Amino acid sequence: MRAVLSSFRLDMARIGVLSGGNLVPLLIPILFAVIFSLASKGSSADFGTGGVVGSTFGVCSILPMTAFTYEWQEGHRRMNGMIPVGRAHQVVGRYLTLPVFAALMSAEIAVALGLNVLISYGDLSRMPAMLSAALPGCVWGYLALQLVMFPMLYRWTNVRKATMAFCGLFLVVFAVLMAVLTLVPEPTLDMMAQWCVDALATPAVGVGLGLGSLALVVAISLPVAIRTYRGKEL
Amino acid sequence: MTTTLPMALSVTGTTKHYNSGFTLDDITFDLPAGYIMGLIGPNGAGKSTLIKLILNMIRRDAGRIQVLGLDAVGYEEAVKEQLGVVFDTSYFVDTWSVNKVERVMRGMYRTWHADLFDGYLRRFGLDRGKKVKELSRGMQMKLMLAVALSHDARLLILDEPTSGLDVLARDELMDILAAYIEDGERSVLFSTHITADLERAADFITYITRGELYFTGPKDEFEDSFRIVKAGLDLLDRLPAKACVGMHRYSTGFDALVRTENLPLWPADQIVVEPASIDDIIRLTNVGRPSPEEV
């Protein structure tokens, strides 16, 4: 446990999200919130929510990858070889950063959306509904994305190759979805979609499905990442 | 090398193959506790590869490595808790300040002596507010050394720590290492191709060339095992095959590296014999003996 926490603290120090210049990217969604809300004020269009959530998601997606990019530097990579933390514990420590960044992202979405709502509507009465609609899916998507990316970032010490592999995975998912949409009759699709909407609208089912699916992804992602990293030469 | 002393480091039959064709082959040596061992060899010999194997940064293909009595792979965390490591270049994040380096590193080890670290910062003139990238190479090395010396490490491993340092900084480092082992329980392994550092500080030498172990043992024994023989070219075609280990030919003669026990093979009245320095041994073991046709 001590080794895992040491690794977690090291990765947080690497990423340094709350230090100086590293705070600047986190201000971007706040800025967008102000811009979008001013832009949509007085009009029937509301692109503030999507814009704010999307920009926050994007900025926070890069944060966990920062630990990898530091490791890919020749000099700093050697630090992983001399600290008293085994490879498996290093990987687990890095995975522990994900809930932290998911919480950070949630807090930022809340602040940015709050600004957006305040400027657009003058009060925060819509906030609970907007947060309950935006946050769960956003957090789930964020964690799922990182859990898929992490083994790829351990596999390829080059962000371009890792993201290309990730894009390849998305293309496969897209191909499967297109096959389903093409081959499954439309009434059946409508019925399945409605069932999903009704199920996810029920908190117990939605949260259960969300947590269960994330647990499944972790159960695959973590061992793959550990196995990949154990085979790497520093 | 046979000894009943407790071993700080024990490397047995360690081998590493690379796809490039380079092989670090069957390396075996021991570093007794309380001593300094110099790991020497020309560039590309395998010194850094060996250090990476000890640190489990790369996988070995054969052999065994024990650090302070523990298997380096099976007890990796316990081993590294007692290791202090200094590389030829900084392993810290460039944008970290010296202060942040301490905050990060003290969380890594069960034992951290803040007073010791502070003392080393003052001794080395390291400003806590400076970022790692703002430090000179020598200062970066000193920062790594300060970290290595501040958590009760029982074995220091230094990979080319003096390359790029001036003579004053190198002298200071050798003084620190000598003081470090004074208690008789702490040990140092440092790789270098600056043999002047070894002359001053090392008790033992392990010499690797072309991926193979050439010698391991006391430094004095290493130097005493060889002599430099200087002679004229006319002597070359009259020597038996095992007369010398390596040779450097000049237009008027040659320098040959000869094992001390093979000196009787040489005609004493036609040669000049000199002691061999570590540099001589490394230089002449990495050149071949020219064939008679090449003379």
Coordinates of C-alpha atoms in Angstrom, one line a residue:
Chain A
M1 CA 0.0 0.0 0.0
R2 CA 2.8 2.4 0.9
A3 CA 4.5 1.8 -2.4
V4 CA 1.2 2.5 -4.3
L5 CA 0.7 5.7 -2.4
S6 CA 4.3 6.7 -3.1
S7 CA 3.7 6.2 -6.8
F8 CA 0.5 8.1 -6.7
R9 CA 2.2 11.0 -5.0
L10 CA 5.0 10.9 -7.5
D11 CA 2.6 11.1 -10.4
M12 CA 0.6 13.9 -8.9
A13 CA 4.0 15.8 -8.4
R14 CA 4.8 15.1 -12.1
I15 CA 1.5 16.3 -13.4
G16 CA 1.6 19.2 -10.9
V17 CA -1.9 20.3 -11.8
L18 CA -2.2 22.8 -9.0
S19 CA 1.1 24.5 -9.5
G20 CA 1.7 27.7 -11.2
G21 CA 1.5 27.6 -15.0
N22 CA -0.2 24.2 -15.0
L23 CA -3.3 26.0 -13.6
V24 CA -3.7 28.0 -16.8
P25 CA -5.3 25.3 -19.0
L26 CA -7.8 24.7 -16.3
L27 CA -9.0 28.3 -16.7
I28 CA -9.9 27.7 -20.3
P29 CA -13.3 26.1 -19.6
I30 CA -14.1 28.9 -17.3
L31 CA -13.3 31.4 -20.0
F32 CA -15.4 29.4 -22.5
A33 CA -18.3 29.4 -20.0
V34 CA -18.3 33.2 -20.0
I35 CA -17.9 33.4 -23.8
F36 CA -20.6 30.9 -24.6
S37 CA -23.1 32.3 -22.1
L38 CA -22.6 35.9 -23.4
A39 CA -22.9 34.6 -27.0
S40 CA -26.1 32.7 -26.3
K41 CA -27.7 35.4 -24.1
G42 CA -30.9 36.7 -25.5
S43 CA -31.1 33.9 -28.1
S44 CA -33.0 30.7 -28.1
A45 CA -29.8 28.7 -28.7
D46 CA -28.1 27.1 -25.8
F47 CA -24.7 25.8 -26.7
G48 CA -23.2 26.8 -23.4
T49 CA -23.7 23.5 -21.6
G50 CA -22.2 21.3 -24.3
G51 CA -19.3 23.8 -24.9
V52 CA -18.5 24.0 -21.2
V53 CA -18.7 20.3 -20.6
G54 CA -16.7 19.5 -23.8
S55 CA -13.9 21.9 -23.1
T56 CA -13.5 20.8 -19.5
F57 CA -13.5 17.2 -20.7
G58 CA -10.9 17.9 -23.2
V59 CA -8.6 19.8 -20.9
C60 CA -8.8 17.2 -18.1
S61 CA -8.3 14.3 -20.6
I62 CA -4.8 15.5 -21.1
L63 CA -3.8 15.7 -17.5
P64 CA -3.2 12.0 -16.8
M65 CA -1.2 11.7 -20.0
T66 CA 1.2 14.2 -18.7
A67 CA 2.7 11.6 -16.3
F68 CA 3.5 9.4 -19.3
T69 CA 5.0 12.2 -21.4
Y70 CA 7.4 13.0 -18.5
E71 CA 8.4 9.4 -18.4
W72 CA 9.2 9.3 -22.1
Q73 CA 11.9 11.8 -21.5
E74 CA 15.2 9.9 -21.3
G75 CA 16.4 11.3 -18.1
H76 CA 13.2 11.2 -16.1
R77 CA 12.3 7.7 -17.2
R78 CA 15.2 6.4 -15.1
M79 CA 13.6 7.6 -12.0
N80 CA 11.1 4.8 -12.2
G81 CA 14.0 2.4 -12.0
M82 CA 15.5 3.7 -8.8
I83 CA 12.6 4.5 -6.6
P84 CA 11.5 1.8 -4.1
V85 CA 8.3 1.1 -5.9
G86 CA 7.8 -2.1 -8.0
R87 CA 6.3 -1.9 -11.5
A88 CA 2.9 -3.2 -10.6
H89 CA 2.6 -0.7 -7.8
Q90 CA 3.7 2.1 -10.1
V91 CA 0.8 1.2 -12.5
V92 CA -1.7 1.0 -9.7
G93 CA -0.6 4.4 -8.3
R94 CA -1.1 5.9 -11.7
Y95 CA -4.6 4.5 -12.0
L96 CA -5.4 6.1 -8.6
T97 CA -4.9 9.5 -10.2
L98 CA -8.0 8.9 -12.4
P99 CA -10.6 9.4 -9.7
V100 CA -8.7 12.5 -8.6
F101 CA -8.9 14.0 -12.0
A102 CA -12.5 12.9 -12.5
A103 CA -13.3 14.8 -9.3
L104 CA -11.3 17.8 -10.5
M105 CA -13.2 17.7 -13.8
S106 CA -16.5 17.4 -12.0
A107 CA -15.7 20.4 -9.8
E108 CA -14.6 22.4 -12.8
I109 CA -17.8 21.5 -14.7
A110 CA -19.9 22.6 -11.7
V111 CA -18.0 26.0 -11.5
A112 CA -18.1 26.6 -15.3
L113 CA -21.7 25.6 -15.7
G114 CA -22.6 27.7 -12.7
L115 CA -21.0 30.7 -14.4
N116 CA -22.7 29.9 -17.6
V117 CA -26.1 29.6 -16.0
L118 CA -25.7 32.7 -13.9
I119 CA -24.8 34.8 -16.9
S120 CA -27.4 33.3 -19.2
Y121 CA -30.3 33.1 -16.7
G122 CA -29.5 35.2 -13.8
D123 CA -29.9 32.5 -11.1
L124 CA -28.7 29.0 -10.3
S125 CA -32.1 27.3 -10.0
R126 CA -31.4 25.2 -13.1
M127 CA -28.1 24.0 -11.8
P128 CA -29.2 20.7 -10.1
A129 CA -30.9 19.5 -13.2
M130 CA -28.1 20.4 -15.5
L131 CA -25.5 18.8 -13.2
S132 CA -27.4 15.6 -12.8
A133 CA -27.8 15.5 -16.6
A134 CA -24.2 16.3 -17.5
L135 CA -22.0 15.0 -14.7
P136 CA -22.7 11.2 -14.5
G137 CA -22.2 10.6 -18.2
C138 CA -19.3 12.9 -18.4
V139 CA -17.5 11.2 -15.5
W140 CA -18.2 7.8 -16.9
G141 CA -17.0 8.8 -20.4
Y142 CA -13.9 10.4 -18.9
L143 CA -12.9 7.3 -16.9
A144 CA -13.7 4.9 -19.7
L145 CA -11.6 6.9 -22.1
Q146 CA -8.6 7.0 -19.7
L147 CA -9.0 3.3 -18.8
V148 CA -8.8 2.4 -22.5
M149 CA -5.9 4.9 -23.2
F150 CA -3.7 3.9 -20.3
P151 CA -2.6 0.4 -21.5
M152 CA -1.9 2.0 -24.9
L153 CA 0.2 4.7 -23.4
Y154 CA 2.2 2.0 -21.5
R155 CA 2.5 0.0 -24.7
W156 CA 3.7 2.8 -27.0
T157 CA 6.2 5.4 -25.7
N158 CA 5.0 7.8 -28.3
V159 CA 1.8 9.7 -27.9
R160 CA 1.1 9.7 -31.6
K161 CA 1.2 6.0 -31.9
A162 CA -0.9 5.6 -28.7
T163 CA -3.5 8.0 -30.0
M164 CA -3.5 6.4 -33.4
A165 CA -4.1 3.0 -31.8
F166 CA -6.9 4.6 -29.8
C167 CA -8.4 6.0 -33.0
G168 CA -8.1 2.6 -34.6
L169 CA -10.1 1.2 -31.7
F170 CA -12.8 3.9 -32.2
L171 CA -13.0 2.9 -35.9
V172 CA -13.6 -0.7 -34.9
V173 CA -16.3 0.4 -32.5
F174 CA -17.8 2.6 -35.2
A175 CA -17.8 -0.3 -37.7
V176 CA -19.5 -2.5 -35.2
L177 CA -22.1 0.2 -34.5
M178 CA -22.7 0.7 -38.2
A179 CA -23.1 -3.0 -38.7
V180 CA -25.7 -3.1 -35.9
L181 CA -27.6 -0.1 -37.3
T182 CA -27.6 -1.6 -40.8
L183 CA -28.5 -5.2 -39.9
V184 CA -30.9 -4.8 -37.0
P185 CA -34.5 -3.8 -38.0
E186 CA -35.5 -0.2 -37.1
P187 CA -38.4 -1.1 -34.7
T188 CA -36.1 -3.4 -32.7
L189 CA -33.5 -0.6 -32.5
D190 CA -36.1 1.9 -31.3
M191 CA -37.3 -0.6 -28.7
M192 CA -33.7 -1.2 -27.5
A193 CA -33.0 2.6 -27.4
Q194 CA -36.1 3.3 -25.4
W195 CA -35.3 0.5 -23.0
C196 CA -31.8 2.0 -22.5
V197 CA -33.2 5.5 -21.9
D198 CA -35.8 4.2 -19.4
A199 CA -33.2 2.1 -17.6
L200 CA -30.6 4.8 -17.3
A201 CA -33.2 7.3 -16.2
T202 CA -33.7 5.1 -13.1
P203 CA -30.9 6.1 -10.8
A204 CA -30.3 2.7 -9.2
V205 CA -30.0 1.1 -12.6
G206 CA -28.0 3.9 -14.2
V207 CA -25.5 4.1 -11.4
G208 CA -25.3 0.3 -11.2
L209 CA -24.7 -0.1 -14.9
G210 CA -22.2 2.8 -14.9
L211 CA -20.2 1.4 -12.0
G212 CA -20.4 -2.1 -13.2
S213 CA -19.2 -1.3 -16.6
L214 CA -16.3 0.7 -15.2
A215 CA -15.4 -2.1 -12.9
L216 CA -15.3 -4.4 -15.9
V217 CA -13.1 -2.0 -17.9
V218 CA -10.7 -1.7 -14.9
A219 CA -10.6 -5.5 -14.6
I220 CA -9.3 -5.6 -18.2
S221 CA -7.3 -2.4 -18.4
L222 CA -5.3 -2.7 -15.2
P223 CA -3.8 -6.2 -15.7
V224 CA -3.0 -5.4 -19.3
A225 CA -1.2 -2.2 -18.3
I226 CA 0.7 -4.0 -15.5
R227 CA 1.7 -6.8 -17.8
T228 CA 2.8 -4.4 -20.5
Y229 CA 4.8 -2.2 -18.2
R230 CA 6.5 -5.2 -16.5
G231 CA 7.8 -6.2 -19.9
K232 CA 9.2 -2.8 -20.7
E233 CA 12.9 -1.9 -20.3
L234 CA 13.5 1.5 -18.7
Chain B
M1 CA 37.8 -13.3 -5.6
T2 CA 37.2 -15.3 -2.5
T3 CA 36.2 -13.6 0.8
T4 CA 34.2 -14.3 3.8
L5 CA 33.1 -10.6 4.1
P6 CA 29.3 -9.8 3.9
M7 CA 28.5 -8.8 0.3
A8 CA 26.9 -5.5 -0.6
L9 CA 26.4 -6.7 -4.1
S10 CA 26.7 -10.1 -5.6
V11 CA 26.4 -10.6 -9.4
T12 CA 26.6 -14.2 -10.6
G13 CA 26.6 -15.3 -14.2
T14 CA 24.5 -12.4 -15.4
T15 CA 23.9 -12.2 -19.1
K16 CA 21.9 -9.8 -21.3
H17 CA 21.4 -10.1 -25.0
Y18 CA 20.4 -7.2 -27.2
N19 CA 18.9 -7.6 -30.7
S20 CA 21.7 -5.3 -32.0
G21 CA 24.1 -8.2 -31.4
F22 CA 25.7 -6.8 -28.2
T23 CA 25.8 -9.3 -25.3
L24 CA 26.8 -8.7 -21.8
D25 CA 28.0 -12.2 -21.1
D26 CA 28.3 -14.1 -17.9
I27 CA 29.3 -11.3 -15.6
T28 CA 30.3 -12.5 -12.1
F29 CA 31.7 -10.3 -9.3
D30 CA 31.2 -9.4 -5.6
L31 CA 31.4 -6.1 -3.8
P32 CA 32.1 -6.7 -0.1
A33 CA 30.4 -4.4 2.3
G34 CA 32.4 -1.3 3.3
Y35 CA 34.4 -0.9 0.1
I36 CA 34.4 1.1 -3.1
M37 CA 34.4 -0.7 -6.4
G38 CA 35.1 1.0 -9.7
L39 CA 33.3 -0.4 -12.7
I40 CA 35.5 0.4 -15.7
G41 CA 35.6 -0.2 -19.4
P42 CA 35.6 1.7 -22.7
N43 CA 32.5 3.3 -24.0
G44 CA 30.0 0.7 -25.0
A45 CA 31.5 -2.0 -22.9
G46 CA 28.3 -2.7 -21.0
K47 CA 28.8 -0.8 -17.7
S48 CA 25.5 1.1 -17.9
T49 CA 23.8 -2.1 -19.0
L50 CA 25.1 -3.8 -15.9
I51 CA 23.9 -1.0 -13.7
K52 CA 20.5 -1.2 -15.3
L53 CA 20.4 -4.9 -14.6
I54 CA 21.3 -4.3 -10.9
L55 CA 18.4 -1.8 -10.7
N56 CA 16.0 -4.1 -12.5
M57 CA 15.5 -1.5 -15.2
I58 CA 16.1 -4.1 -17.9
R59 CA 15.5 -7.9 -17.8
R60 CA 18.4 -10.2 -17.6
D61 CA 18.5 -13.3 -19.7
A62 CA 20.5 -15.4 -17.2
G63 CA 22.2 -15.2 -13.9
R64 CA 21.4 -13.8 -10.4
I65 CA 21.9 -10.5 -8.7
Q66 CA 21.7 -10.0 -5.0
V67 CA 21.9 -6.6 -3.3
L68 CA 22.6 -6.6 0.4
G69 CA 21.7 -10.2 0.5
L70 CA 18.3 -9.8 -1.2
D71 CA 17.4 -10.9 -4.7
A72 CA 17.2 -7.7 -6.8
V73 CA 14.0 -8.8 -8.6
G74 CA 12.1 -10.7 -5.9
Y75 CA 12.7 -8.0 -3.2
E76 CA 12.9 -5.1 -5.5
E77 CA 11.2 -2.5 -3.2
A78 CA 13.2 -3.6 -0.1
V79 CA 16.4 -3.4 -2.1
K80 CA 15.8 0.0 -3.6
E81 CA 14.8 1.4 -0.2
Q82 CA 18.5 0.8 0.7
L83 CA 20.0 2.0 -2.6
G84 CA 21.1 5.5 -3.5
V85 CA 21.5 6.1 -7.2
V86 CA 23.3 8.8 -9.1
F87 CA 23.2 8.9 -12.9
D88 CA 25.3 10.9 -15.3
T89 CA 22.3 13.2 -16.0
S90 CA 19.5 14.3 -13.8
Y91 CA 16.4 12.0 -13.4
F92 CA 14.2 14.7 -11.9
V93 CA 11.6 16.6 -13.7
D94 CA 13.3 19.8 -15.1
T95 CA 10.7 22.1 -13.7
W96 CA 10.9 20.9 -10.2
S97 CA 12.6 23.2 -7.7
V98 CA 15.2 21.8 -5.3
N99 CA 12.6 22.2 -2.6
K100 CA 10.1 20.2 -4.5
V101 CA 12.6 17.5 -5.2
E102 CA 13.0 17.0 -1.4
R103 CA 9.2 17.0 -1.0
V104 CA 8.8 14.3 -3.6
M105 CA 11.8 12.2 -2.6
R106 CA 11.2 12.2 1.1
G107 CA 7.8 10.6 0.4
M108 CA 9.5 7.7 -1.4
Y109 CA 11.6 6.4 1.5
R110 CA 10.7 5.1 4.9
T111 CA 13.7 6.9 6.4
W112 CA 14.5 10.5 5.4
H113 CA 17.0 12.7 7.1
A114 CA 15.9 16.2 6.4
D115 CA 18.8 17.7 8.4
L116 CA 21.3 15.7 6.4
F117 CA 19.7 16.8 3.1
D118 CA 19.7 20.4 4.3
G119 CA 23.3 20.0 5.3
Y120 CA 24.2 18.7 1.8
L121 CA 22.4 21.5 0.1
R122 CA 24.4 24.0 2.1
R123 CA 27.6 22.2 1.5
F124 CA 27.0 21.9 -2.2
G125 CA 25.6 25.5 -2.5
L126 CA 22.3 24.3 -3.8
D127 CA 19.6 27.0 -3.7
R128 CA 16.2 25.5 -2.7
G129 CA 14.3 27.9 -4.9
K130 CA 16.2 27.0 -8.1
K131 CA 14.6 24.7 -10.7
V132 CA 16.5 21.6 -11.7
K133 CA 16.9 22.9 -15.3
E134 CA 18.6 26.1 -13.9
L135 CA 21.3 24.0 -12.2
S136 CA 24.6 23.2 -14.0
R137 CA 25.4 19.6 -14.7
G138 CA 27.6 19.4 -11.7
M139 CA 25.0 20.8 -9.4
Q140 CA 22.4 18.4 -10.8
M141 CA 24.7 15.6 -9.9
K142 CA 25.2 17.0 -6.4
L143 CA 21.4 17.2 -6.0
M144 CA 21.1 13.5 -6.9
L145 CA 23.9 12.8 -4.5
A146 CA 22.2 14.7 -1.7
V147 CA 19.1 12.7 -2.2
A148 CA 21.0 9.4 -2.4
L149 CA 22.8 10.2 0.9
S150 CA 19.8 11.3 2.8
H151 CA 17.7 8.1 3.2
D152 CA 20.1 5.6 4.9
A153 CA 21.2 4.0 1.7
R154 CA 23.7 1.2 2.3
L155 CA 24.8 0.9 -1.3
L156 CA 25.5 3.8 -3.6
I157 CA 25.4 3.2 -7.3
L158 CA 26.8 5.9 -9.4
D159 CA 26.8 5.7 -13.2
E160 CA 29.4 8.0 -14.7
P161 CA 28.9 10.6 -12.0
T162 CA 32.0 12.6 -12.8
S163 CA 31.7 12.9 -16.5
G164 CA 31.4 16.6 -17.3
L165 CA 32.7 17.7 -13.9
D166 CA 35.7 19.8 -13.3
V167 CA 38.6 18.4 -11.2
L168 CA 37.5 20.2 -8.0
A169 CA 34.0 18.7 -8.2
R170 CA 35.4 15.3 -8.9
D171 CA 37.8 15.6 -5.9
E172 CA 34.9 16.6 -3.7
L173 CA 32.9 13.7 -4.8
M174 CA 35.7 11.2 -4.1
D175 CA 36.1 12.7 -0.6
I176 CA 32.4 12.3 0.0
L177 CA 32.5 8.7 -1.1
A178 CA 35.5 7.9 1.1
A179 CA 33.7 9.4 4.1
Y180 CA 30.5 7.5 3.2
I181 CA 32.1 4.1 3.6
E182 CA 34.0 4.9 6.8
D183 CA 31.5 3.0 9.0
G184 CA 32.5 -0.2 7.2
E185 CA 28.9 -1.2 6.4
R186 CA 28.1 1.1 3.4
S187 CA 29.5 0.5 0.0
V188 CA 29.8 2.2 -3.4
L189 CA 29.8 1.0 -6.9
F190 CA 30.6 3.6 -9.5
S191 CA 31.2 3.3 -13.1
T192 CA 33.6 5.6 -14.8
H193 CA 35.9 6.0 -17.7
I194 CA 37.9 8.6 -15.9
T195 CA 40.4 6.4 -14.2
A196 CA 42.1 9.1 -12.2
D197 CA 39.0 8.9 -9.9
L198 CA 39.7 5.2 -9.3
E199 CA 43.3 5.7 -8.5
R200 CA 42.2 7.9 -5.7
A201 CA 39.2 6.2 -4.2
A202 CA 38.6 2.6 -5.4
D203 CA 39.4 -0.5 -3.4
F204 CA 38.2 -2.9 -6.0
I205 CA 38.0 -2.9 -9.8
T206 CA 35.7 -4.7 -12.1
Y207 CA 36.8 -4.3 -15.7
I208 CA 34.4 -5.0 -18.5
T209 CA 35.2 -4.8 -22.2
R210 CA 33.1 -5.8 -25.2
G211 CA 30.5 -7.2 -22.9
E212 CA 32.8 -9.6 -21.1
L213 CA 34.3 -9.6 -17.7
Y214 CA 38.1 -9.1 -18.0
F215 CA 39.0 -8.7 -14.4
T216 CA 37.5 -8.3 -11.0
G217 CA 39.4 -7.9 -7.8
P218 CA 41.5 -5.5 -5.7
K219 CA 42.7 -2.5 -7.6
D220 CA 46.3 -3.0 -6.7
E221 CA 46.2 -6.6 -7.9
F222 CA 44.8 -5.3 -11.2
E223 CA 47.6 -2.9 -11.7
D224 CA 50.3 -5.3 -10.5
S225 CA 49.0 -8.0 -12.9
F226 CA 50.3 -6.1 -15.9
R227 CA 53.4 -4.3 -17.1
I228 CA 54.1 -2.1 -20.1
V229 CA 56.9 -3.4 -22.3
K230 CA 58.6 -1.0 -24.7
A231 CA 60.8 -2.4 -27.4
G232 CA 61.8 -2.0 -31.1
L233 CA 59.9 -3.4 -34.0
D234 CA 62.6 -6.0 -34.7
L235 CA 61.4 -7.9 -31.7
L236 CA 57.8 -8.4 -32.9
D237 CA 58.2 -11.5 -35.1
R238 CA 60.3 -13.3 -32.4
L239 CA 57.6 -13.3 -29.7
P240 CA 55.4 -16.3 -28.8
A241 CA 51.7 -15.8 -29.2
K242 CA 50.9 -15.4 -25.6
A243 CA 53.7 -12.9 -24.9
C244 CA 51.4 -9.9 -24.8
V245 CA 47.7 -9.0 -24.3
G246 CA 47.6 -6.0 -26.6
M247 CA 50.0 -3.7 -28.4
H248 CA 50.3 -0.2 -29.8
R249 CA 52.8 0.1 -32.6
Y250 CA 54.8 3.2 -33.5
S251 CA 57.0 3.8 -36.4
T252 CA 60.1 3.1 -34.3
G253 CA 58.8 0.5 -31.9
F254 CA 55.8 -0.6 -29.8
D255 CA 54.2 -0.6 -26.4
A256 CA 52.9 -4.0 -25.3
L257 CA 50.7 -4.8 -22.4
V258 CA 52.1 -7.9 -20.8
R259 CA 50.9 -10.0 -17.9
T260 CA 53.5 -9.9 -15.2
E261 CA 53.9 -13.7 -15.2
N262 CA 54.7 -13.6 -18.9
L263 CA 57.6 -11.1 -18.5
P264 CA 60.2 -14.0 -18.6
L265 CA 59.1 -14.6 -22.2
W266 CA 60.7 -11.3 -23.2
P267 CA 64.4 -10.8 -23.7
A268 CA 65.3 -8.6 -20.7
D269 CA 68.2 -6.9 -22.4
Q270 CA 66.1 -5.6 -25.3
I271 CA 63.1 -4.2 -23.5
V272 CA 62.1 -1.4 -21.1
V273 CA 59.6 -2.4 -18.5
E274 CA 57.2 0.1 -16.8
P275 CA 54.3 -0.2 -14.4
A276 CA 50.9 -0.3 -16.2
S277 CA 48.3 2.3 -15.2
I278 CA 44.6 1.5 -15.4
D279 CA 44.4 3.7 -18.5
D280 CA 47.2 1.7 -20.1
I281 CA 45.4 -1.6 -19.3
I282 CA 42.1 -0.4 -20.7
R283 CA 43.7 1.1 -23.8
L284 CA 45.9 -1.9 -24.7
T285 CA 43.3 -4.6 -23.9
N286 CA 41.1 -3.0 -26.5
V287 CA 43.6 -3.1 -29.3
G288 CA 44.7 -6.4 -30.8
R289 CA 48.2 -7.7 -31.3
P290 CA 49.2 -7.0 -34.9
S291 CA 50.1 -10.1 -36.9
P292 CA 53.6 -10.5 -38.2
E293 CA 52.4 -9.6 -41.7
E294 CA 51.2 -6.2 -40.4
V295 CA 54.6 -5.4 -39.0

